[in-house]
CSV table of C-alpha atoms and ligand atoms in Angstrom, one decimal:
chain,number,residue,atom,x,y,z
A,1274,MET,CA,52.1,45.4,87.9
A,1275,GLU,CA,50.6,42.0,88.3
A,1276,THR,CA,51.9,39.1,86.2
A,1277,VAL,CA,48.4,38.6,84.7
A,1278,THR,CA,48.4,42.2,83.6
A,1279,LEU,CA,51.9,42.0,82.1
A,1280,ASP,CA,50.9,38.9,80.2
A,1281,LEU,CA,47.8,40.6,78.8
A,1282,ILE,CA,49.9,43.6,77.8
A,1283,LYS,CA,52.5,41.4,76.1
A,1284,ASN,CA,49.8,39.5,74.2
A,1285,SER,CA,48.4,42.8,73.1
A,1286,ILE,CA,51.8,44.0,71.9
A,1287,ARG,CA,52.4,40.8,70.0
A,1288,HIS,CA,49.0,41.2,68.4
A,1289,ALA,CA,49.6,44.9,67.6
A,1290,MET,CA,52.8,44.0,65.8
A,1291,LYS,CA,50.7,42.3,63.1
A,1292,SER,CA,49.7,45.8,61.9
A,1293,SER,CA,51.9,47.6,59.5
A,1294,PHE,CA,51.8,50.6,61.8
A,1295,TYR,CA,53.3,48.8,64.8
A,1296,GLN,CA,55.7,46.7,62.6
A,1297,HIS,CA,57.3,50.0,61.8
A,1298,HIS,CA,56.7,51.9,65.2
A,1299,PHE,CA,58.0,49.0,67.3
A,1300,ALA,CA,60.7,47.8,64.8
A,1301,GLN,CA,63.3,47.9,67.5
A,1302,ILE,CA,61.2,46.1,70.1
A,1303,ASN,CA,61.4,42.4,71.1
A,1304,VAL,CA,58.4,41.5,73.1
A,1305,GLU,CA,60.2,38.7,74.9
A,1306,ASP,CA,62.5,41.4,76.4
A,1307,ILE,CA,59.6,42.9,78.3
A,1308,LYS,CA,59.8,41.2,81.7
A,1309,SER,CA,58.5,43.9,84.1
A,1310,LYS,CA,56.7,47.2,84.3
A,1311,ASP,CA,60.1,48.9,84.1
A,1312,ASP,CA,60.6,47.3,80.7
A,1313,PHE,CA,57.1,48.2,79.6
A,1314,ILE,CA,57.4,51.9,80.5
A,1315,LYS,CA,60.4,52.2,78.2
A,1316,LEU,CA,58.3,51.4,75.2
A,1317,PRO,CA,57.7,54.4,72.9
A,1318,PHE,CA,54.3,56.2,73.2
A,1319,THR,CA,51.8,56.2,70.4
A,1320,ASP,CA,50.4,59.6,69.7
A,1321,LYS,CA,47.5,60.8,67.5
A,1322,GLU,CA,50.0,62.3,65.0
A,1323,ASP,CA,51.5,58.8,64.5
A,1324,LEU,CA,48.1,57.4,63.8
A,1325,ARG,CA,47.5,59.8,61.0
A,1326,ASP,CA,50.5,58.3,59.2
A,1327,ALA,CA,48.7,54.9,59.4
A,1328,TYR,CA,45.9,56.3,57.2
A,1329,PRO,CA,43.8,54.6,56.0
A,1330,LEU,CA,44.1,51.1,57.5
A,1331,GLY,CA,47.6,50.8,58.7
A,1332,LEU,CA,46.4,50.1,62.3
A,1333,GLN,CA,44.5,47.0,61.2
A,1334,ALA,CA,46.0,44.0,63.0
A,1335,VAL,CA,43.6,41.2,61.7
A,1336,PRO,CA,42.7,40.0,58.2
A,1337,ASP,CA,40.0,41.9,56.3
A,1338,GLU,CA,37.3,39.3,56.9
A,1339,LYS,CA,37.4,39.9,60.6
A,1340,ILE,CA,36.6,43.6,60.4
A,1341,VAL,CA,33.0,44.5,60.7
A,1342,ARG,CA,33.0,48.2,61.1
A,1343,ILE,CA,35.2,51.3,61.1
A,1344,HIS,CA,35.0,54.5,63.1
A,1345,SER,CA,37.0,57.6,62.5
A,1346,SER,CA,38.0,60.6,64.6
A,1347,SER,CA,38.3,63.9,62.7
A,1348,GLY,CA,40.8,65.8,64.6
A,1349,THR,CA,41.2,69.5,64.0
A,1350,THR,CA,43.6,69.3,61.1
A,1351,GLY,CA,44.2,67.2,58.1
A,1352,THR,CA,44.0,63.4,57.8
A,1353,PRO,CA,41.4,61.5,59.8
A,1354,VAL,CA,42.3,58.5,62.0
A,1355,ILE,CA,40.5,55.3,61.0
A,1356,ILE,CA,39.9,52.6,63.6
A,1357,PRO,CA,38.8,49.2,62.4
A,1358,TYR,CA,36.7,47.1,64.8
A,1359,THR,CA,36.1,43.3,64.9
A,1360,LYS,CA,32.9,41.7,66.1
A,1361,ARG,CA,34.6,41.1,69.4
A,1362,ASP,CA,35.6,44.8,69.7
A,1363,VAL,CA,32.1,45.9,69.0
A,1364,ASP,CA,30.8,43.5,71.6
A,1365,ASP,CA,33.4,44.4,74.2
A,1366,TRP,CA,32.6,48.1,73.7
A,1367,ALA,CA,28.8,47.4,74.3
A,1368,THR,CA,29.7,45.4,77.4
A,1369,MET,CA,31.7,48.3,78.8
A,1370,PHE,CA,28.9,50.7,77.9
A,1371,LYS,CA,26.3,48.5,79.6
A,1372,ARG,CA,28.5,48.5,82.7
A,1373,CYS,CA,28.5,52.4,82.5
A,1374,TYR,CA,24.7,52.5,82.5
A,1375,GLU,CA,24.5,50.0,85.4
A,1376,THR,CA,27.0,52.1,87.3
A,1377,ALA,CA,24.8,55.1,86.8
A,1378,GLY,CA,21.9,53.0,88.2
A,1379,CYS,CA,20.1,52.5,84.8
A,1380,THR,CA,18.0,49.4,84.3
A,1381,LYS,CA,16.0,47.8,81.5
A,1382,GLN,CA,13.0,49.8,82.7
A,1383,ASP,CA,14.8,53.0,81.5
A,1384,ARG,CA,14.1,54.9,78.3
A,1385,ILE,CA,17.4,56.2,77.0
A,1386,HIS,CA,17.3,59.4,74.9
A,1387,ILE,CA,20.4,59.5,72.8
A,1388,THR,CA,21.4,62.9,71.4
A,1389,PRO,CA,25.1,62.4,70.4
A,1390,GLY,CA,25.6,62.0,66.7
A,1391,TYR,CA,25.6,58.8,64.7
A,1392,GLY,CA,28.0,58.1,61.8
A,1393,LEU,CA,31.8,57.8,61.6
A,1394,TRP,CA,32.1,59.3,65.0
A,1395,THR,CA,31.8,56.7,67.8
A,1396,ALA,CA,29.3,58.6,69.9
A,1397,GLY,CA,25.7,57.7,69.2
A,1398,ILE,CA,26.1,54.1,68.2
A,1399,GLY,CA,28.1,53.4,71.4
A,1400,PHE,CA,25.3,54.8,73.6
A,1401,GLN,CA,22.8,52.8,71.7
A,1402,ALA,CA,24.6,49.4,71.7
A,1403,GLY,CA,25.1,49.7,75.5
A,1404,ALA,CA,21.4,50.6,76.1
A,1405,GLU,CA,20.2,47.7,74.0
A,1406,LEU,CA,22.6,45.2,75.7
A,1407,LEU,CA,21.2,46.5,79.0
A,1408,GLY,CA,17.8,45.8,77.8
A,1409,ALA,CA,16.6,49.4,78.1
A,1410,LEU,CA,14.7,51.2,75.4
A,1411,ALA,CA,17.0,53.2,73.2
A,1412,ILE,CA,15.7,56.4,71.5
A,1413,PRO,CA,18.2,57.1,68.8
A,1414,MET,CA,17.6,60.9,68.3
A,1415,GLY,CA,21.0,62.1,67.3
A,1416,PRO,CA,21.7,65.9,67.7
A,1417,GLY,CA,19.7,68.9,66.7
A,1418,ASN,CA,16.0,69.7,66.1
A,1419,THR,CA,15.2,70.8,69.7
A,1420,ASP,CA,11.4,70.8,69.1
A,1421,LYS,CA,11.4,67.2,68.1
A,1422,GLN,CA,13.8,66.3,71.0
A,1423,ILE,CA,11.5,67.8,73.6
A,1424,LYS,CA,8.3,66.4,72.0
A,1425,MET,CA,9.8,62.8,72.0
A,1426,MET,CA,11.1,63.3,75.5
A,1427,ILE,CA,7.7,64.2,76.7
A,1428,ASP,CA,5.6,61.7,74.6
A,1429,LEU,CA,8.0,58.7,75.1
A,1430,GLN,CA,8.7,59.6,78.7
A,1431,SER,CA,12.5,59.4,78.4
A,1432,THR,CA,14.2,58.8,81.7
A,1433,VAL,CA,17.8,59.1,80.8
A,1434,ILE,CA,19.4,61.8,78.6
A,1435,CYS,CA,22.7,61.2,76.9
A,1436,ALA,CA,24.3,64.4,75.6
A,1437,THR,CA,27.4,66.6,75.5
A,1438,SER,CA,27.4,69.1,78.3
A,1439,SER,CA,26.7,72.0,76.0
A,1440,TYR,CA,23.7,70.3,74.4
A,1441,ALA,CA,22.3,69.2,77.7
A,1442,LEU,CA,22.5,72.8,78.8
A,1443,LEU,CA,20.7,74.0,75.7
A,1444,LEU,CA,17.9,71.4,76.2
A,1445,ALA,CA,17.6,72.3,79.9
A,1446,GLU,CA,17.2,76.0,79.0
A,1447,GLU,CA,14.6,75.2,76.3
A,1448,ILE,CA,12.6,73.1,78.7
A,1449,GLU,CA,12.7,75.8,81.2
A,1450,LYS,CA,11.7,78.5,78.7
A,1451,ARG,CA,8.8,76.4,77.4
A,1452,GLY,CA,7.5,75.7,80.9
A,1453,VAL,CA,7.3,71.9,80.2
A,1454,ARG,CA,9.5,70.8,83.1
A,1455,ASP,CA,6.6,69.0,84.8
A,1456,LYS,CA,6.0,66.9,81.7
A,1457,ILE,CA,9.6,65.7,81.6
A,1458,HIS,CA,10.4,62.3,83.2
A,1459,LEU,CA,14.2,62.5,83.1
A,1460,LYS,CA,16.0,61.1,86.2
A,1461,LYS,CA,19.6,60.8,85.0
A,1462,GLY,CA,22.0,62.5,82.5
A,1463,VAL,CA,24.9,60.6,81.0
A,1464,ILE,CA,27.2,63.4,79.8
A,1465,GLY,CA,30.2,63.1,77.4
A,1466,SER,CA,33.5,63.9,79.0
A,1467,GLU,CA,34.3,67.4,77.9
A,1468,ARG,CA,35.8,69.6,80.4
A,1469,TRP,CA,32.9,71.4,82.1
A,1470,GLY,CA,32.7,73.5,85.1
A,1471,GLU,CA,30.9,72.9,88.3
A,1472,LYS,CA,28.7,75.9,87.6
A,1473,MET,CA,27.4,74.4,84.3
A,1474,ARG,CA,26.9,71.0,86.0
A,1475,LYS,CA,24.7,72.5,88.7
A,1476,ARG,CA,22.6,74.4,86.2
A,1477,ILE,CA,22.0,71.3,84.1
A,1478,ALA,CA,21.3,69.1,87.1
A,1479,GLY,CA,19.0,71.8,88.6
A,1480,GLU,CA,17.1,72.7,85.5
A,1481,LEU,CA,16.5,69.1,84.4
A,1482,GLY,CA,16.2,67.7,87.9
A,1483,VAL,CA,18.6,64.9,87.1
A,1484,GLU,CA,21.6,63.1,88.6
A,1485,LEU,CA,24.6,63.6,86.2
A,1486,TYR,CA,27.3,61.1,85.3
A,1487,ASP,CA,30.5,61.8,83.4
A,1488,ILE,CA,31.2,59.2,80.8
A,1489,TYR,CA,34.7,58.9,79.4
A,1490,GLY,CA,36.1,57.7,76.2
A,1491,LEU,CA,37.8,58.5,72.9
A,1492,THR,CA,37.4,57.1,69.4
A,1493,GLU,CA,40.9,55.7,69.2
A,1494,ILE,CA,40.1,53.5,72.3
A,1495,TYR,CA,36.7,52.0,71.5
A,1496,GLY,CA,34.7,55.3,72.0
A,1497,PRO,CA,32.7,56.7,75.0
A,1498,GLY,CA,32.0,54.1,77.7
A,1499,ILE,CA,35.5,53.1,78.8
A,1500,GLY,CA,34.8,54.7,82.2
A,1501,ILE,CA,32.2,56.6,84.2
A,1502,ASN,CA,31.7,58.1,87.6
A,1503,CYS,CA,29.6,56.1,90.1
A,1504,GLN,CA,26.9,57.4,92.4
A,1505,LEU,CA,29.5,58.7,94.8
A,1506,GLN,CA,30.1,61.2,92.0
A,1507,ASP,CA,33.7,62.2,92.7
A,1508,ALA,CA,35.8,60.2,90.1
A,1509,MET,CA,35.4,57.9,87.1
A,1510,HIS,CA,35.9,54.2,87.4
A,1511,MET,CA,37.9,52.8,84.5
A,1512,TRP,CA,37.3,49.3,83.0
A,1513,THR,CA,40.7,48.0,83.6
A,1514,ASP,CA,39.9,44.4,82.4
A,1515,TYR,CA,40.0,46.0,78.9
A,1516,LEU,CA,42.5,48.8,79.4
A,1517,TYR,CA,45.8,49.4,81.2
A,1518,CYS,CA,46.1,53.0,82.4
A,1519,GLU,CA,49.2,55.1,83.2
A,1520,ILE,CA,49.5,58.7,84.1
A,1521,ILE,CA,52.6,60.5,82.9
A,1522,ASP,CA,54.2,63.9,83.1
A,1523,PRO,CA,53.4,65.2,79.6
A,1524,LYS,CA,56.7,67.0,79.3
A,1525,THR,CA,59.1,64.3,80.4
A,1526,GLY,CA,57.0,61.2,79.6
A,1527,MET,CA,57.9,59.7,83.0
A,1528,LEU,CA,55.2,58.2,85.2
A,1529,VAL,CA,54.0,60.7,87.9
A,1530,PRO,CA,53.9,59.6,91.5
A,1531,ASP,CA,50.5,58.1,92.5
A,1532,GLY,CA,47.9,60.8,93.1
A,1533,GLU,CA,49.6,63.5,91.1
A,1534,THR,CA,48.1,65.1,88.0
A,1535,GLY,CA,49.4,64.2,84.6
A,1536,GLU,CA,48.3,62.9,81.2
A,1537,LEU,CA,46.3,59.7,80.9
A,1538,VAL,CA,48.0,57.0,78.7
A,1539,ILE,CA,46.0,53.9,77.7
A,1540,THR,CA,47.0,50.5,76.5
A,1541,THR,CA,44.3,48.2,75.1
A,1542,LEU,CA,44.4,44.7,76.5
A,1543,VAL,CA,42.1,42.7,74.3
A,1544,LYS,CA,41.4,44.9,71.3
A,1545,GLU,CA,41.6,43.0,68.0
A,1546,GLY,CA,41.0,45.4,65.1
A,1547,ALA,CA,43.3,48.2,66.1
A,1548,PRO,CA,45.1,47.6,69.4
A,1549,LEU,CA,47.0,50.6,70.8
A,1550,ILE,CA,50.0,50.5,73.1
A,1551,ARG,CA,50.7,53.4,75.4
A,1552,TYR,CA,48.3,55.7,73.6
A,1553,ARG,CA,48.6,59.4,74.7
A,1554,THR,CA,45.1,60.7,75.4
A,1555,HIS,CA,46.3,64.2,76.2
A,1556,ASP,CA,43.6,64.3,78.9
A,1557,LEU,CA,44.8,65.5,82.3
A,1558,THR,CA,43.7,63.7,85.4
A,1559,LYS,CA,45.1,61.8,88.3
A,1560,PHE,CA,44.5,58.4,89.9
A,1561,VAL,CA,42.2,58.5,92.9
A,1562,PRO,CA,43.8,56.1,95.5
A,1563,GLY,CA,42.0,53.5,97.5
A,1564,LYS,CA,38.9,51.5,97.0
A,1565,CYS,CA,35.6,53.3,96.2
A,1566,GLU,CA,32.9,53.0,98.8
A,1567,CYS,CA,30.4,52.1,96.1
A,1568,GLY,CA,32.0,48.7,96.1
A,1569,LEU,CA,33.1,48.7,92.5
A,1570,ASN,CA,36.6,47.1,92.2
A,1571,TYR,CA,37.8,49.2,89.3
A,1572,PRO,CA,40.4,52.0,89.8
A,1573,ARG,CA,39.4,55.6,89.5
A,1574,ILE,CA,40.6,58.7,87.8
A,1575,ALA,CA,39.6,62.2,88.7
A,1576,THR,CA,37.3,64.2,86.5
A,1577,LEU,CA,39.3,65.6,83.6
A,1578,ILE,CA,40.8,69.0,84.3
A,1579,GLY,CA,41.9,69.9,80.7
A,1580,ARG,CA,44.3,68.9,77.9
A,1581,SER,CA,48.0,68.4,78.4
A,1582,ASP,CA,48.6,70.5,75.3
A,1583,ASP,CA,47.3,73.5,77.3
A,1584,MET,CA,49.3,73.0,80.5
A,1585,VAL,CA,52.5,74.7,81.6
A,1586,LYS,CA,54.7,74.4,84.6
A,1587,VAL,CA,56.1,77.6,86.3
A,1588,HIS,CA,58.3,77.5,89.4
A,1589,GLY,CA,57.1,73.9,90.0
A,1590,VAL,CA,53.5,75.0,89.9
A,1591,ILE,CA,51.3,73.5,87.1
A,1592,LEU,CA,49.2,76.1,85.4
A,1593,TYR,CA,46.0,75.1,83.7
A,1594,PRO,CA,44.1,77.5,81.4
A,1595,SER,CA,40.9,76.1,82.9
A,1596,ARG,CA,41.9,77.5,86.4
A,1597,VAL,CA,42.8,80.9,84.9
A,1598,ASP,CA,39.4,81.0,83.1
A,1599,GLU,CA,37.7,80.2,86.4
A,1600,LEU,CA,39.7,82.7,88.4
A,1601,LEU,CA,39.3,85.7,86.0
A,1602,ALA,CA,35.5,85.0,85.8
A,1603,THR,CA,35.3,85.8,89.5
A,1604,ILE,CA,36.9,89.3,89.2
A,1605,ASP,CA,34.6,92.2,88.3
A,1606,GLY,CA,35.9,94.3,85.4
A,1607,VAL,CA,38.0,91.6,83.8
A,1608,SER,CA,36.7,90.2,80.5
A,1609,SER,CA,37.0,86.6,79.4
A,1610,GLU,CA,39.8,87.4,77.0
A,1611,TYR,CA,43.4,87.0,78.3
A,1612,GLN,CA,46.8,85.9,77.4
A,1613,ILE,CA,49.7,84.6,79.4
A,1614,MET,CA,53.3,85.0,78.4
A,1615,ILE,CA,56.0,83.0,80.1
A,1616,ASP,CA,59.6,84.1,79.6
A,1617,HIS,CA,62.9,83.1,81.1
A,1618,LEU,CA,65.0,86.2,82.1
A,1619,ASN,CA,68.1,86.4,84.2
A,1620,GLY,CA,67.6,82.8,85.5
A,1621,LYS,CA,64.0,83.4,86.4
A,1622,ASP,CA,60.7,82.5,84.9
A,1623,ILE,CA,58.5,85.5,84.4
A,1624,LEU,CA,54.8,85.3,84.0
A,1625,THR,CA,52.9,88.1,82.4
A,1626,LEU,CA,49.1,88.1,82.2
A,1627,PHE,CA,47.4,90.4,79.8
A,1628,PHE,CA,43.7,90.8,80.2
A,1629,GLU,CA,41.1,92.9,78.5
A,1630,THR,CA,39.0,95.3,80.5
A,1631,LYS,CA,36.4,98.0,79.9
A,1632,VAL,CA,37.7,100.1,82.8
A,1633,GLU,CA,39.5,103.3,82.1
A,1634,MET,CA,43.3,103.0,81.7
A,1635,GLY,CA,45.1,104.7,84.5
A,1636,GLU,CA,44.3,104.6,88.2
A,1637,LEU,CA,41.3,102.2,87.8
A,1638,SER,CA,43.1,99.8,85.5
A,1639,HIS,CA,46.1,99.8,87.8
A,1640,LYS,CA,44.0,98.9,90.7
A,1641,LEU,CA,42.5,96.1,88.8
A,1642,GLU,CA,45.9,94.8,87.9
A,1643,LYS,CA,46.8,94.7,91.6
A,1644,THR,CA,43.6,92.8,92.3
A,1645,VAL,CA,44.3,90.2,89.6
A,1646,GLU,CA,47.9,89.7,90.9
A,1647,HIS,CA,46.6,89.3,94.4
A,1648,GLU,CA,43.9,86.8,93.4
A,1649,PHE,CA,46.3,84.8,91.2
A,1650,LYS,CA,48.8,84.5,94.1
A,1651,GLN,CA,46.1,83.4,96.5
A,1652,LYS,CA,44.3,80.9,94.3
A,1653,ILE,CA,47.0,79.6,91.9
A,1654,GLY,CA,50.1,80.2,93.9
A,1655,LEU,CA,52.0,82.2,91.3
A,1656,THR,CA,52.6,85.9,91.1
A,1657,PRO,CA,52.2,87.2,87.6
A,1658,LYS,CA,52.8,90.7,86.3
A,1659,ALA,CA,49.2,91.7,85.4
A,1660,LYS,CA,48.7,94.1,82.5
A,1661,ALA,CA,45.4,95.6,81.6
A,1662,VAL,CA,44.6,96.3,78.0
A,1663,GLY,CA,41.5,97.7,76.3
A,1664,MET,CA,38.7,95.6,74.9
A,1665,GLY,CA,39.6,94.0,71.5
A,1666,GLU,CA,43.3,94.6,71.9
A,1667,LEU,CA,44.4,91.0,72.2
A,1668,PRO,CA,44.6,89.1,69.0
A,1669,ARG,CA,41.6,86.9,68.1
A,1670,SER,CA,41.8,83.6,66.3
A,1671,GLU,CA,39.1,81.8,64.4
A,1672,LYS,CA,40.3,78.5,65.8
A,1673,LYS,CA,40.5,77.7,69.4
A,1674,SER,CA,42.4,80.7,70.8
A,1675,THR,CA,45.8,80.2,72.3
A,1676,ARG,CA,45.9,81.6,75.7
A,1677,VAL,CA,49.4,80.6,77.0
A,1678,PHE,CA,52.6,81.3,75.2
A,1679,ASP,CA,55.6,79.6,76.7
A,1680,ASN,CA,58.7,81.4,75.4
A,1681,ARG,CA,61.1,79.6,77.6
A,1682,TYR,CA,62.1,76.7,75.3
B,3169,ZN,ZN1,32.6,54.1,92.9
């Protein structure tokens, strides 16, 4: 860690400790004791659960008169997290977002069609502020009303579409269905950083005829726009003049060796309203080593591969539900519903994979089990015990379904 970075981090910690949240969270910490990266990585993490305890304004680290706006992330349960922004925070965010557009090759000639939502959520307004700072024309559509979206896209000749991957796909399908592709002027898509497969990416790019860019961000750390992939497409540059990034093993909390996958942890360097120190994003990625050929001198992280809450390690192999989804999708006769049980028996980890199938139980289902076991071993490097069950036999949940049950701990 460079001295200048350590100094920025220490300033940020000193500043954060003006908030009631960090006065409590870092009660045992003396900033002057932090003299190296080794000292820094001993600091406790900040997690989303902790931020809920700060509701409503416990994260605020400046006097009220400096706050110009709030945003809020809903989360799936309970209390929202409220993030206060100063004028400088709002400006810094727009500067980062403008840089994202520039990295994607957008200019002030572009007409930027913004479909993410406006409001407490950080999405729409971030896309807009960046577009305006760039000097492009912002078209603040917000989500929904596909008829109007397509009409405006045609009449105003939008050249850049900003959307979630699922909404971009829906628009692409509608444009195709209506046969208006030749009236669309889109050249680029700036797509929010959900996990999305290569299959979906190809469909959107193909049907809309655009180059796609993954934009990264989260409400707790400004919002979308803190990183984006460049025209070389393979990884996202992170704006490390505003952020310090670490990648940790989500189970142990230790830094992973460079180039290994883990959870992204972010420290804000200059944020005023609600600075965050070692904030756990729960997004899984890895550092991409070396300097990018595009010439940008910002470090890169790989496209997100999932959430750390979903990942488990068996026999030293990290298992991601996203990989299992992809694998099972390639096997005929296996439905999308499955469950994995991991147990520890007689000193060994045992992996059992239940999957639903329409094939008849008996010889056929047994054959399918063997195929699943073989493919799993080939593609993931683990040998599960595969068990076929009939359609509808695995429990369903209204919320996001849990696929992996780790019974070892
Ligand atoms: Zn690059």
